[in-house]
Amino acid sequence: MRVLVTRPAHSATRTAQRLRDMGHEPLLLPLRQPLHDSAAALAALATTSGAIAVTSAEAIRVLSALGEQLHPHLARPLFAVGETTAEEARSLGFRSVASSQGNGRDLADLVALEKPGTLLYLAGTPRAATFEGRLRELGIDFSVAECYRMQPVVPSPAEIESIFSGPHAQAILFYSRQTAEDFFRVPELRSAVPEHSGIRLLCLSEAVAQAIPTALKKNVEISPMADEKSLLSLLRRL
């Protein structure tokens, strides 16, 4: 099965290998690329204490650039959305890592159960307001450091042609609402998924699915959990 992957290039490479291992043919079309601000992350770590929260593995990649400057902070509790992000944090050296298996709201509920005191949220932009909104509802004291930005990448007509000129993809993977919006904002990409097509639009969460045009909602399938393993499991149903 030909599967179109729309996530950033560094993440898409790993996803592509997982797809090959499952017997599928990956097609890569990155629609966002990260711009890291490790200085902002370091400054936030230096001026706070207590727990850290991340809702994306991108924040862990920002921290990986700090090298030895990160060592004094590896004993701080870290809360992450998804076990994949949690594993990346452990690989970096964090010794106390807990993960939620849902979205940002679930992560906030987990933080509340653990009662860590103050919390530093290493965030990206743009981002959903779910995590911060739930923290406020729960009365949790937190600060935010924006340490990466996901910049839009507009594919060239030649890139689009190379992907859609041959046999069409049978499924498209969408990992974020912003990426789904980016995809359907490009006229050439929108026209490549006509309303009568059988292309399955596989979304990481309900929030992502909301960005799919109404005329294509019948093609949408939502991952049972907000992690890549669950998202890829949908391919077995096709």
XYZ file of C-alpha atoms in Angstrom:
238
model
C 0.000 0.000 0.000
C 1.257 3.483 -0.871
C 1.055 5.735 2.197
C 1.682 9.495 2.152
C 3.489 10.850 5.233
C 3.089 14.595 5.891
C 5.158 15.018 9.061
C 8.535 16.859 9.269
C 11.437 15.216 7.447
C 13.415 13.987 10.486
C 10.319 12.261 11.931
C 9.060 11.111 8.543
C 12.263 9.127 7.949
C 11.554 6.959 10.982
C 7.904 6.603 10.035
C 8.922 5.557 6.535
C 11.037 2.727 7.918
C 8.163 1.546 10.105
C 5.886 1.549 7.068
C 8.399 -0.478 5.044
C 8.646 -2.962 7.899
C 4.861 -3.331 7.678
C 5.080 -3.970 3.935
C 3.904 -0.555 2.753
C 5.453 1.950 0.350
C 5.974 5.336 2.036
C 5.733 8.628 0.157
C 7.245 11.599 2.001
C 5.820 15.107 1.718
C 6.940 17.209 4.738
C 4.673 20.211 5.273
C 6.384 21.635 8.378
C 9.970 21.989 9.547
C 11.127 22.810 13.081
C 13.099 25.898 14.045
C 14.711 25.276 17.442
C 15.492 27.867 20.125
C 17.743 25.982 22.549
C 18.736 29.240 24.247
C 15.121 29.808 25.308
C 14.934 26.281 26.691
C 18.185 26.664 28.624
C 17.130 30.015 30.090
C 13.822 28.550 31.230
C 15.500 25.559 32.841
C 17.994 27.800 34.621
C 15.318 30.024 36.127
C 12.891 27.304 37.256
C 12.900 24.194 39.388
C 10.586 21.232 39.655
C 8.826 19.266 36.943
C 8.984 19.676 33.170
C 6.199 18.934 30.681
C 6.408 18.328 26.932
C 3.607 17.581 24.493
C 5.884 16.776 21.547
C 9.153 14.935 20.987
C 10.343 18.101 19.250
C 10.942 19.653 22.673
C 13.183 16.713 23.587
C 15.185 17.283 20.412
C 15.670 20.911 21.458
C 17.002 19.726 24.818
C 19.373 17.256 23.152
C 21.320 20.201 21.710
C 22.182 21.459 25.217
C 24.729 18.714 25.876
C 26.353 18.946 29.308
C 24.296 22.022 30.176
C 21.291 19.712 30.485
C 22.929 17.429 33.082
C 21.857 19.430 36.200
C 18.218 19.081 35.114
C 18.030 15.359 34.339
C 16.796 14.533 37.838
C 13.723 16.756 37.403
C 10.449 14.863 36.849
C 9.323 15.007 33.226
C 5.769 14.514 31.950
C 5.201 13.669 28.278
C 2.340 12.989 25.888
C 2.840 9.493 24.511
C 5.272 6.719 25.302
C 7.408 7.477 22.224
C 8.209 10.965 23.525
C 8.755 9.539 27.003
C 11.274 7.045 25.631
C 13.175 9.824 23.865
C 13.352 11.687 27.178
C 14.700 8.593 28.941
C 17.264 8.084 26.182
C 18.437 11.640 26.767
C 19.055 10.828 30.424
C 15.908 11.925 32.289
C 15.470 9.558 35.205
C 11.866 10.213 36.262
C 9.556 10.194 33.239
C 5.785 9.667 33.176
C 3.588 9.656 30.091
C -0.084 9.958 29.263
C -1.583 7.943 26.435
C -4.037 10.587 25.287
C -3.801 14.265 24.451
C -2.731 17.368 26.343
C -5.809 17.242 28.554
C -4.890 13.733 29.692
C -1.338 14.883 30.406
C -2.638 17.699 32.597
C -4.745 15.202 34.537
C -1.641 13.041 35.050
C 0.317 16.048 36.314
C -2.495 16.800 38.772
C -2.353 13.245 40.139
C 1.399 13.490 40.715
C 1.154 16.953 42.369
C 4.634 18.131 41.281
C 4.251 21.701 42.502
C 5.418 24.179 39.874
C 5.698 23.068 36.269
C 7.734 24.234 33.271
C 6.048 23.587 29.916
C 8.555 23.423 27.046
C 6.238 24.291 24.191
C 6.208 24.895 20.479
C 4.254 27.286 18.347
C 1.697 27.061 16.891
C 0.096 24.695 19.393
C -3.289 23.622 20.703
C -4.517 25.257 23.891
C -5.744 21.960 25.387
C -2.896 21.303 27.819
C -2.590 24.831 29.181
C -6.358 25.221 29.414
C -6.702 22.059 31.480
C -3.800 23.055 33.755
C -5.618 26.306 34.510
C -8.859 24.422 35.212
C -6.981 22.250 37.689
C -5.302 25.220 39.357
C -1.776 24.026 38.562
C 0.969 26.667 38.684
C 2.996 26.573 35.463
C 5.211 28.627 33.195
C 5.697 28.322 29.440
C 8.888 28.522 27.402
C 8.439 28.490 23.633
C 11.526 26.655 22.425
C 10.630 25.656 18.875
C 8.492 26.848 15.995
C 7.003 24.606 13.315
C 7.501 26.523 10.093
C 5.262 25.762 7.088
C 6.915 24.158 4.073
C 5.133 24.653 0.755
C 5.964 21.795 -1.640
C 6.896 22.727 -5.173
C 4.668 21.741 -8.104
C 7.417 19.308 -9.148
C 7.334 17.588 -5.726
C 3.566 17.269 -5.856
C 3.703 15.975 -9.425
C 6.292 13.349 -8.537
C 4.052 11.951 -5.793
C 0.698 12.057 -7.539
C 1.704 11.372 -11.143
C 2.056 7.629 -10.560
C -0.269 5.270 -8.702
C -2.013 7.347 -6.057
C -1.526 6.939 -2.351
C -4.196 4.821 -0.725
C -3.798 6.512 2.657
C -2.521 9.835 4.022
C -1.202 10.200 7.584
C -1.941 13.454 9.423
C -0.188 14.003 12.768
C -1.267 17.567 13.577
C -4.157 19.900 12.882
C -1.750 22.477 11.446
C -0.354 19.982 8.937
C -3.825 18.943 7.812
C -4.738 22.599 7.333
C -1.502 23.155 5.397
C -2.239 20.205 3.110
C -5.721 21.272 2.095
C -4.673 24.920 1.753
C -2.463 24.025 -1.239
C -4.746 23.903 -4.319
C -2.708 21.197 -6.066
C -2.893 18.953 -2.995
C -6.585 19.587 -2.406
C -7.372 18.654 -6.015
C -5.290 15.495 -5.666
C -7.852 14.192 -3.144
C -11.210 14.498 -4.951
C -14.417 13.952 -3.036
C -15.126 10.648 -4.780
C -11.651 9.257 -4.092
C -11.168 6.292 -1.838
C -8.051 7.734 -0.187
C -8.215 7.174 3.555
C -7.326 10.168 5.717
C -5.826 8.781 8.925
C -5.688 11.317 11.758
C -3.810 11.139 15.058
C -6.719 12.627 17.031
C -10.176 14.146 16.815
C -8.600 17.622 16.851
C -6.578 16.733 13.749
C -9.660 15.329 12.027
C -11.492 18.616 12.508
C -9.176 20.188 9.902
C -10.326 17.790 7.159
C -12.768 19.433 4.690
C -16.408 18.516 5.273
C -16.730 16.874 1.870
C -13.992 14.390 2.814
C -15.134 13.526 6.346
C -16.359 10.136 5.136
C -12.730 9.226 4.355
C -11.506 10.040 7.874
C -10.406 7.466 10.418
C -9.144 8.531 13.854
C -6.414 6.784 15.794
C -7.748 5.119 18.981
C -4.796 6.606 20.902
C -2.734 9.715 20.144
C 0.472 7.879 19.268
C 2.066 6.629 16.074
C 1.717 2.934 16.878
C -2.052 3.318 17.157
C -2.210 5.490 14.049
C -0.310 2.959 11.950
C -2.507 0.175 13.277
C -5.352 1.711 11.265
C -3.571 0.625 8.095
C -4.373 -2.982 8.940
C -8.070 -2.159 8.587
C -7.764 -0.835 5.046
